[in-house]
Coordinates of C-alpha atoms in Angstrom, one line a residue:
X11 CA -3.1 -118.2 31.8
X12 CA -1.4 -115.1 33.1
X13 CA 0.8 -112.5 31.4
X14 CA 4.5 -113.2 31.4
X15 CA 6.7 -110.7 33.0
X16 CA 7.8 -109.5 29.6
X17 CA 4.3 -108.9 28.4
X18 CA 3.5 -107.0 31.6
X19 CA 6.5 -104.8 31.0
X20 CA 5.5 -104.2 27.4
X21 CA 2.0 -103.2 28.6
X22 CA 3.5 -100.9 31.2
X23 CA 5.8 -99.2 28.8
X24 CA 3.0 -98.8 26.1
X25 CA 0.7 -97.3 28.8
X26 CA 3.5 -95.0 30.1
X27 CA 4.1 -93.8 26.6
X28 CA 0.5 -93.2 25.8
X29 CA -0.1 -91.2 29.1
X30 CA 3.0 -89.2 28.5
X31 CA 2.0 -88.4 25.0
X32 CA -1.5 -87.3 25.9
X33 CA -0.3 -85.3 28.9
X34 CA 2.2 -83.4 26.8
X35 CA -0.5 -83.0 24.1
X36 CA -2.9 -81.5 26.6
X37 CA -0.4 -79.2 28.0
X38 CA 0.4 -77.8 24.6
X39 CA -3.1 -77.5 23.7
X40 CA -3.8 -75.6 26.7
X41 CA -0.9 -73.3 25.8
X42 CA -2.1 -73.0 22.1
X43 CA -5.6 -72.2 23.4
X44 CA -4.2 -69.4 25.5
X45 CA -2.2 -68.1 22.4
X46 CA -5.3 -68.3 20.3
X47 CA -7.5 -66.4 22.8
X48 CA -8.3 -63.0 21.0
X49 CA -7.1 -59.9 22.6
X50 CA -9.6 -57.5 24.2
X51 CA -12.3 -56.9 21.6
X52 CA -13.7 -53.5 21.2
X53 CA -16.9 -52.2 19.6
X54 CA -18.1 -49.2 17.9
X55 CA -21.7 -47.9 16.8
X56 CA -22.4 -45.7 13.9
X57 CA -25.9 -44.5 12.8
X58 CA -26.2 -43.6 9.2
X59 CA -29.0 -41.0 9.2
X60 CA -29.8 -40.8 5.5
X61 CA -32.6 -39.2 3.7
X62 CA -34.8 -42.2 3.2
X63 CA -34.0 -44.2 6.2
X64 CA -31.5 -44.7 9.1
X65 CA -29.2 -47.6 9.4
X66 CA -27.2 -48.6 12.4
X67 CA -23.8 -50.6 12.1
X68 CA -21.8 -52.2 14.8
X69 CA -18.1 -52.8 14.2
X70 CA -15.7 -54.8 16.3
X71 CA -11.9 -55.0 16.3
X72 CA -9.0 -56.2 18.5
X73 CA -7.7 -53.7 20.9
X74 CA -4.1 -54.7 20.3
X75 CA -2.7 -51.8 18.2
X76 CA -0.6 -54.2 16.1
X77 CA -3.8 -55.7 14.7
X78 CA -5.5 -52.4 13.6
X79 CA -5.1 -53.1 10.1
X80 CA -7.7 -55.3 8.4
X81 CA -9.3 -56.7 11.5
X82 CA -12.2 -54.3 11.8
X83 CA -15.3 -56.2 10.8
X84 CA -19.1 -55.5 10.8
X85 CA -20.9 -57.2 13.5
X86 CA -24.4 -56.0 12.9
X87 CA -26.4 -54.1 10.4
X88 CA -29.9 -52.8 11.4
X89 CA -32.3 -50.6 9.4
X90 CA -34.5 -48.5 11.7
X91 CA -38.2 -48.6 11.3
X92 CA -39.8 -45.6 9.4
X93 CA -38.3 -43.0 7.2
X94 CA -35.1 -40.7 7.7
X95 CA -34.8 -38.6 10.8
X96 CA -35.4 -35.4 8.4
X97 CA -39.0 -36.7 7.8
X98 CA -39.7 -36.0 11.5
X99 CA -39.2 -32.2 11.3
X100 CA -42.8 -31.6 12.6
X101 CA -42.5 -34.1 15.4
X102 CA -38.7 -34.3 16.5
X103 CA -39.5 -36.6 19.4
X104 CA -40.3 -39.3 16.9
X105 CA -36.9 -39.0 15.3
X106 CA -35.2 -40.2 18.5
X107 CA -37.8 -42.9 19.2
X108 CA -37.3 -44.4 15.6
X109 CA -33.7 -45.3 16.7
X110 CA -34.6 -47.3 19.8
X111 CA -35.2 -50.7 18.1
X112 CA -31.8 -50.9 16.4
X113 CA -30.0 -49.6 19.5
X114 CA -31.6 -52.3 21.6
X115 CA -30.2 -54.9 19.1
X116 CA -26.9 -53.4 19.4
X117 CA -26.8 -53.4 23.0
X118 CA -27.9 -57.0 23.2
X119 CA -25.1 -57.9 20.8
X120 CA -22.4 -56.0 22.8
X121 CA -21.4 -57.5 26.2
X122 CA -22.6 -55.3 29.0
X123 CA -19.1 -55.1 30.4
X124 CA -18.2 -53.4 27.1
X125 CA -20.9 -50.8 27.0
X126 CA -19.3 -47.9 28.7
X127 CA -16.2 -48.3 26.6
X128 CA -18.2 -48.4 23.3
X129 CA -18.1 -45.2 21.2
X130 CA -21.3 -44.3 19.4
X131 CA -21.9 -41.8 16.7
X132 CA -24.6 -40.5 14.5
X133 CA -23.9 -38.9 11.1
X134 CA -26.6 -37.3 9.1
X135 CA -26.4 -36.8 5.4
X136 CA -28.2 -35.2 2.6
X137 CA -31.7 -35.4 4.0
X138 CA -30.7 -33.3 7.1
X139 CA -28.6 -31.0 4.7
X140 CA -31.8 -30.1 2.9
X141 CA -33.8 -29.7 6.0
X142 CA -31.1 -27.4 7.5
X143 CA -31.4 -25.2 4.2
X144 CA -35.0 -25.2 4.4
X145 CA -35.6 -24.7 8.2
X146 CA -32.5 -24.6 10.2
X147 CA -34.5 -24.4 13.5
X148 CA -36.4 -27.6 12.7
X149 CA -33.1 -29.3 11.9
X150 CA -31.6 -28.3 15.3
X151 CA -34.7 -29.7 17.2
X152 CA -34.3 -33.0 15.3
X153 CA -30.6 -33.3 16.3
X154 CA -31.6 -32.3 19.9
X155 CA -34.2 -35.1 20.1
X156 CA -31.9 -37.7 18.6
X157 CA -29.1 -36.7 20.9
X158 CA -31.3 -36.7 24.0
X159 CA -32.3 -40.4 23.3
X160 CA -28.9 -41.7 22.3
X161 CA -27.3 -39.9 25.3
X162 CA -29.4 -42.0 27.8
X163 CA -28.0 -45.2 26.5
X164 CA -25.3 -47.0 28.5
X165 CA -22.7 -46.7 25.7
X166 CA -20.4 -43.7 25.2
X167 CA -22.3 -41.3 23.0
X168 CA -19.9 -38.9 21.1
X169 CA -22.5 -36.9 19.4
X170 CA -24.7 -36.4 16.3
X171 CA -23.6 -34.2 13.5
X172 CA -24.2 -33.2 9.9
X173 CA -21.8 -34.8 7.6
X174 CA -20.6 -32.6 4.7
X175 CA -21.0 -34.0 1.3
X176 CA -17.4 -34.0 0.6
X177 CA -16.7 -36.0 3.8
X178 CA -19.4 -38.5 3.0
X179 CA -17.8 -39.2 -0.4
X180 CA -14.2 -39.3 1.0
X181 CA -15.0 -41.4 4.0
X182 CA -16.8 -43.9 1.7
X183 CA -13.5 -44.1 -0.3
X184 CA -11.5 -44.9 2.8
X185 CA -14.2 -47.7 3.8
X186 CA -13.9 -49.5 0.4
X187 CA -10.2 -49.4 0.2
X188 CA -9.8 -50.5 3.8
X189 CA -12.1 -53.3 3.5
X190 CA -10.5 -54.6 0.3
X191 CA -7.1 -54.5 1.9
X192 CA -5.8 -51.9 -0.7
X193 CA -4.4 -49.4 1.8
X194 CA -2.0 -51.9 3.4
X195 CA -1.7 -55.7 3.9
X196 CA 0.4 -58.3 5.6
X197 CA 2.5 -60.4 3.2
X198 CA 3.3 -64.0 3.7
X199 CA 7.0 -63.0 4.2
X200 CA 6.0 -61.4 7.4
X201 CA 6.1 -57.7 6.3
X202 CA 3.5 -55.0 5.8
X203 CA 3.4 -53.9 2.2
X204 CA 1.6 -51.0 0.5
X205 CA -0.2 -51.9 -2.6
X206 CA 0.7 -49.9 -5.7
X207 CA -1.2 -46.5 -6.0
X208 CA -3.0 -47.7 -9.3
X209 CA -4.8 -50.6 -7.4
X210 CA -6.9 -48.2 -5.2
X211 CA -10.5 -48.3 -6.3
X212 CA -12.9 -45.3 -6.7
X213 CA -16.1 -44.9 -4.8
X214 CA -19.6 -43.9 -6.1
X215 CA -22.5 -43.5 -3.9
X216 CA -26.1 -43.2 -5.0
X217 CA -28.2 -42.0 -2.0
X218 CA -31.8 -40.7 -1.7
X219 CA -31.0 -37.0 -1.8
X220 CA -27.4 -36.9 -3.0
X221 CA -24.7 -38.8 -5.0
X222 CA -21.0 -38.7 -4.5
X223 CA -17.9 -39.6 -6.7
X224 CA -14.4 -40.1 -5.2
X225 CA -11.3 -41.4 -6.8
X226 CA -7.6 -40.9 -7.4
X227 CA -7.1 -39.1 -10.7
X228 CA -4.3 -39.7 -13.1
X229 CA -2.8 -36.2 -12.8
X230 CA -3.0 -33.3 -10.3
X231 CA -6.2 -32.0 -8.9
X232 CA -6.8 -28.4 -10.2
X233 CA -9.5 -27.4 -8.0
X234 CA -8.6 -27.7 -4.3
X235 CA -12.3 -27.4 -3.2
X236 CA -12.7 -31.0 -4.7
X237 CA -9.6 -32.4 -3.1
X238 CA -9.4 -34.5 0.2
X239 CA -6.0 -35.7 1.6
X240 CA -5.4 -38.6 4.0
X241 CA -2.2 -39.8 5.5
X242 CA -2.8 -43.6 6.0
X243 CA -0.2 -46.0 7.1
X244 CA 2.6 -43.5 6.4
X245 CA 1.4 -42.9 2.8
X246 CA -0.5 -39.7 1.7
X247 CA -3.4 -40.2 -0.5
X248 CA -5.0 -37.3 -2.5
X249 CA -8.4 -38.1 -3.9
X250 CA -10.9 -36.1 -6.0
X251 CA -14.3 -36.0 -4.4
X252 CA -17.6 -34.2 -5.1
X253 CA -21.1 -34.5 -3.7
X254 CA -24.1 -33.4 -5.8
X255 CA -27.0 -32.4 -3.5
X256 CA -30.5 -32.9 -5.1
X257 CA -29.0 -35.6 -7.5
X258 CA -29.9 -38.6 -5.2
X259 CA -32.7 -41.0 -6.5
X260 CA -35.6 -39.7 -4.5
X261 CA -34.9 -36.0 -5.1
X262 CA -34.2 -36.8 -8.8
X263 CA -37.7 -38.3 -9.0
X264 CA -39.2 -35.3 -7.3
X265 CA -37.4 -32.8 -9.6
X266 CA -38.5 -35.0 -12.6
X267 CA -42.1 -34.9 -11.6
X268 CA -42.0 -31.3 -10.8
X269 CA -40.7 -30.5 -14.3
X270 CA -43.5 -32.5 -15.8
X271 CA -46.1 -30.7 -13.6
X272 CA -44.8 -27.3 -14.8
X273 CA -45.1 -28.3 -18.5
X274 CA -48.6 -29.8 -18.1
X275 CA -51.8 -27.9 -18.2
X276 CA -54.0 -28.6 -15.2
X277 CA -53.6 -31.3 -12.7
X278 CA -53.1 -34.3 -15.1
X279 CA -49.5 -35.3 -15.9
X280 CA -48.5 -37.8 -18.6
X281 CA -45.3 -39.4 -17.2
X282 CA -43.1 -40.9 -20.0
X283 CA -41.1 -43.0 -17.3
X284 CA -44.1 -44.7 -15.9
X285 CA -45.3 -47.9 -17.7
X286 CA -48.3 -47.6 -20.0
X287 CA -51.6 -48.2 -18.0
X288 CA -50.2 -46.8 -14.7
X289 CA -52.6 -44.2 -13.1
X290 CA -52.3 -42.8 -9.7
X291 CA -52.9 -39.7 -7.6
X292 CA -50.6 -37.9 -5.1
X293 CA -50.6 -34.8 -3.0
X294 CA -48.9 -31.8 -4.4
X295 CA -47.7 -30.3 -1.1
X296 CA -45.0 -32.9 -0.2
X297 CA -43.7 -32.5 -3.8
X298 CA -43.0 -28.8 -3.5
X299 CA -41.9 -29.1 0.2
X300 CA -38.5 -30.2 -1.0
X301 CA -35.8 -27.4 -1.7
X302 CA -34.6 -29.5 -4.7
X303 CA -37.9 -28.9 -6.6
X304 CA -37.4 -25.4 -8.2
X305 CA -40.3 -25.4 -10.6
X306 CA -43.1 -22.9 -9.8
X307 CA -45.8 -24.5 -7.6
X308 CA -49.4 -24.3 -8.4
X309 CA -51.3 -21.8 -6.3
X310 CA -53.4 -24.4 -4.5
X311 CA -51.1 -27.0 -3.1
X312 CA -53.9 -28.7 -1.2
X313 CA -55.1 -30.4 -4.5
X314 CA -54.1 -33.8 -5.6
X315 CA -52.2 -34.5 -8.9
X316 CA -53.3 -37.3 -11.3
X317 CA -50.4 -39.1 -12.9
X318 CA -50.8 -41.3 -16.0
X319 CA -47.9 -43.4 -17.4
X320 CA -47.1 -43.5 -21.1
X321 CA -44.1 -45.8 -21.2
X322 CA -42.0 -43.8 -23.6
X323 CA -38.3 -44.4 -23.0
X324 CA -37.1 -41.8 -25.5
X325 CA -39.1 -39.1 -23.9
X326 CA -38.1 -40.4 -20.3
X327 CA -34.4 -40.0 -21.2
X328 CA -35.0 -36.5 -22.6
X329 CA -36.9 -35.5 -19.4
X330 CA -34.1 -36.9 -17.3
X331 CA -31.3 -35.1 -19.3
X332 CA -33.2 -31.9 -18.6
X333 CA -32.3 -32.3 -15.0
X334 CA -28.6 -31.7 -15.8
X335 CA -26.8 -28.7 -17.2
X336 CA -24.7 -30.5 -19.7
X337 CA -24.2 -27.4 -21.8
X338 CA -22.2 -25.7 -19.0
X339 CA -19.3 -28.1 -19.8
X340 CA -19.2 -27.7 -23.6
X341 CA -15.6 -27.8 -24.8
X342 CA -14.2 -28.6 -21.4
X343 CA -12.5 -32.1 -20.8
X344 CA -12.3 -31.6 -17.0
X345 CA -16.1 -30.9 -16.4
X346 CA -18.8 -33.2 -15.3
X347 CA -22.1 -31.1 -15.5
X348 CA -23.5 -28.0 -13.8
X349 CA -20.0 -26.4 -14.3
X350 CA -18.4 -28.8 -11.8
X351 CA -14.8 -29.6 -12.2
X352 CA -13.8 -33.2 -12.5
X353 CA -10.7 -34.9 -13.9
X354 CA -11.3 -38.0 -16.2
X355 CA -12.4 -41.1 -14.2
X356 CA -9.7 -43.6 -13.7
X357 CA -9.5 -47.2 -12.5
X358 CA -12.1 -49.5 -11.0
X359 CA -15.1 -48.1 -9.0
X360 CA -17.4 -49.6 -6.5
X361 CA -21.0 -48.3 -6.6
X362 CA -23.4 -48.4 -3.7
X363 CA -26.9 -47.7 -4.7
X364 CA -29.7 -47.6 -2.2
X365 CA -32.7 -49.4 -3.2
X366 CA -36.0 -49.2 -1.2
X367 CA -37.2 -52.6 -2.3
X368 CA -40.9 -51.7 -1.9
X369 CA -43.7 -52.4 -4.5
X370 CA -44.7 -48.7 -4.4
X371 CA -41.4 -48.0 -5.9
X372 CA -41.9 -50.4 -8.9
X373 CA -43.3 -47.5 -11.0
X374 CA -40.0 -45.7 -10.6
X375 CA -37.6 -48.4 -11.5
X376 CA -37.4 -47.4 -15.2
X377 CA -36.8 -43.7 -14.4
X378 CA -34.1 -44.7 -11.7
X379 CA -32.3 -47.1 -14.2
X380 CA -32.2 -44.6 -17.0
X381 CA -31.1 -41.8 -14.6
X382 CA -28.3 -43.8 -13.2
X383 CA -27.1 -44.6 -16.8
X384 CA -27.4 -40.9 -17.7
X385 CA -25.4 -39.9 -14.6
X386 CA -22.6 -42.4 -15.2
X387 CA -22.1 -42.1 -18.9
X388 CA -23.0 -38.4 -19.7
X389 CA -22.4 -36.9 -16.2
X390 CA -19.4 -38.6 -14.7
X391 CA -17.9 -39.5 -18.1
X392 CA -17.6 -43.2 -18.1
X393 CA -17.2 -44.8 -21.6
X394 CA -17.5 -48.1 -23.2
X395 CA -13.9 -48.7 -22.3
X396 CA -14.2 -47.7 -18.6
X397 CA -17.8 -49.0 -17.9
X398 CA -16.3 -52.6 -17.3
X399 CA -14.5 -51.2 -14.3
X400 CA -17.8 -50.4 -12.4
X401 CA -19.0 -52.9 -9.8
X402 CA -22.4 -52.5 -8.2
X403 CA -21.9 -53.8 -4.6
X404 CA -23.7 -53.3 -1.4
X405 CA -21.1 -55.2 0.5
X406 CA -17.4 -56.2 0.4
X407 CA -16.0 -58.7 2.6
X408 CA -19.1 -58.9 4.6
X409 CA -19.0 -55.1 5.3
X410 CA -21.4 -52.5 3.8
X411 CA -19.5 -50.1 1.6
X412 CA -20.8 -46.8 2.7
X413 CA -19.2 -44.0 4.7
X414 CA -19.9 -45.4 8.2
X415 CA -16.8 -47.5 8.6
X416 CA -14.4 -44.9 7.4
X417 CA -16.2 -42.3 9.7
X418 CA -15.7 -44.6 12.7
X419 CA -12.0 -45.2 11.8
X420 CA -11.5 -41.5 11.5
X421 CA -13.1 -40.5 14.8
X422 CA -11.6 -43.3 16.9
X423 CA -8.1 -42.9 15.3
X424 CA -8.0 -46.6 14.7
X425 CA -5.9 -46.2 11.6
X426 CA -2.4 -45.5 12.8
X427 CA -0.1 -43.1 11.0
X428 CA 2.4 -45.6 10.3
X429 CA 2.2 -49.3 9.5
X430 CA 2.3 -51.5 12.6
X431 CA 5.1 -53.9 13.5
X432 CA 5.0 -57.4 11.8
X433 CA 2.5 -59.6 13.5
X434 CA 3.4 -63.0 14.6
X435 CA 0.9 -65.8 13.7
X436 CA -1.1 -66.6 16.7
X437 CA -1.6 -70.2 15.5
X438 CA 2.1 -71.0 16.4
X439 CA 1.0 -73.0 19.5
X440 CA -1.2 -75.2 17.4
X441 CA 1.6 -76.1 15.1
X442 CA 4.0 -76.8 17.9
X443 CA 1.3 -79.0 19.6
X444 CA 0.8 -81.0 16.4
X445 CA 4.4 -81.5 15.8
X446 CA 5.1 -82.7 19.4
X447 CA 2.1 -85.0 19.2
X448 CA 3.3 -86.6 16.0
X449 CA 6.9 -86.9 17.4
X450 CA 5.6 -88.5 20.6
X451 CA 3.3 -90.8 18.7
X452 CA 6.2 -91.9 16.5
X453 CA 8.3 -92.6 19.5
X454 CA 5.6 -94.6 21.1
X455 CA 5.2 -96.8 18.0
X456 CA 9.0 -97.2 17.6
X457 CA 9.2 -98.2 21.3
X458 CA 6.5 -100.6 21.0
X459 CA 8.0 -102.3 17.9
X460 CA 11.4 -102.6 19.8
X461 CA 9.7 -104.2 22.8
X462 CA 7.8 -106.7 20.4
X463 CA 11.1 -107.6 18.8
X464 CA 12.7 -108.1 22.3
X465 CA 9.7 -110.3 23.4
X466 CA 10.4 -112.5 20.4
X467 CA 13.9 -113.3 21.5

């Protein structure tokens, strides 16, 4: 039996409503897709040439200036094979070659069409600072070799430079506060707001050859050599920052061993920070090759040193305290150690401590842990009340909390002087499409219901 004319009319109306609804939905979804397409994405590459190793970081951000705040993200982190570039002083060409593997990873990640527009920098820290002090000619050769390799890449190489200790600390402070959204953030009411000054966090960095502390003190900074000033998003920030060369983990261990060698007769050293039962040999020449080891060297550096562990925590702490000059700050409340001015620590701190993670460093874990404890409590002046404000983090929000992001932001002027204009949500088109679809669906249902009632009559 065929359909009546009323049933055919109902089917036609229902089909027309469905086609109309789907067509409109598709058109709105196409428009929404266009709205959601990201603006031109840009990339930046930074090499962190540290004392113990070199790391590469790739950052990406939207080119739209209104989106500069809070949209920079870490796209790649790569650790180059081998030691830091300062270790290649006798063979500079290898310093450049050691960066090739990570550079190739970065180039594979970044679209080829973006290569020429991608800035790339290399910043060298305490390892190269020490090499520059020891042999400036060798340091220049290493920088030349690194620059030669990186300048041959298809990206826009902006150069390799020696980063001052104060800059390393201050840029690390910018990184962590930027990543945590503490410099400026976008509110639900559609306005840019600046968090209260007291919410800014301090930055502590424990590297291989140096350590840095940076924070906003509770009062004026009385020594302008320890002050760094930034104008970010229309607000001026003044921070205390200081870098201690030769107080990083690796150089601390060298200085500790050098002092034990000096106080031991012959070439047998009993090390209180090594576990009982440990016995090993090492060459003397590399130990005394560091400018940080001030102890008098034995006459014959070609000999090997035998080290035995005694596992004595009390003696270990005493030996570590001997690396600091705490007595130079007696009676001064604004002094850390070695006569260095420092106001009292204030607020929450994020610590980035490098960790080699290799079995050969297991012997040094006890010494490293007690050293960090001594530095934080007796050196920087943290107490039982302020200790809880320290967080040990390697990353925040998926981004490494070192100096590299702050360095890139600074050199590429990604941080504008004033807060950008309010940003309109790009998801607007999706909401509109959803609302229209619901309205059309409701209209189709109501229409179908009306027709069914009509058919019953």
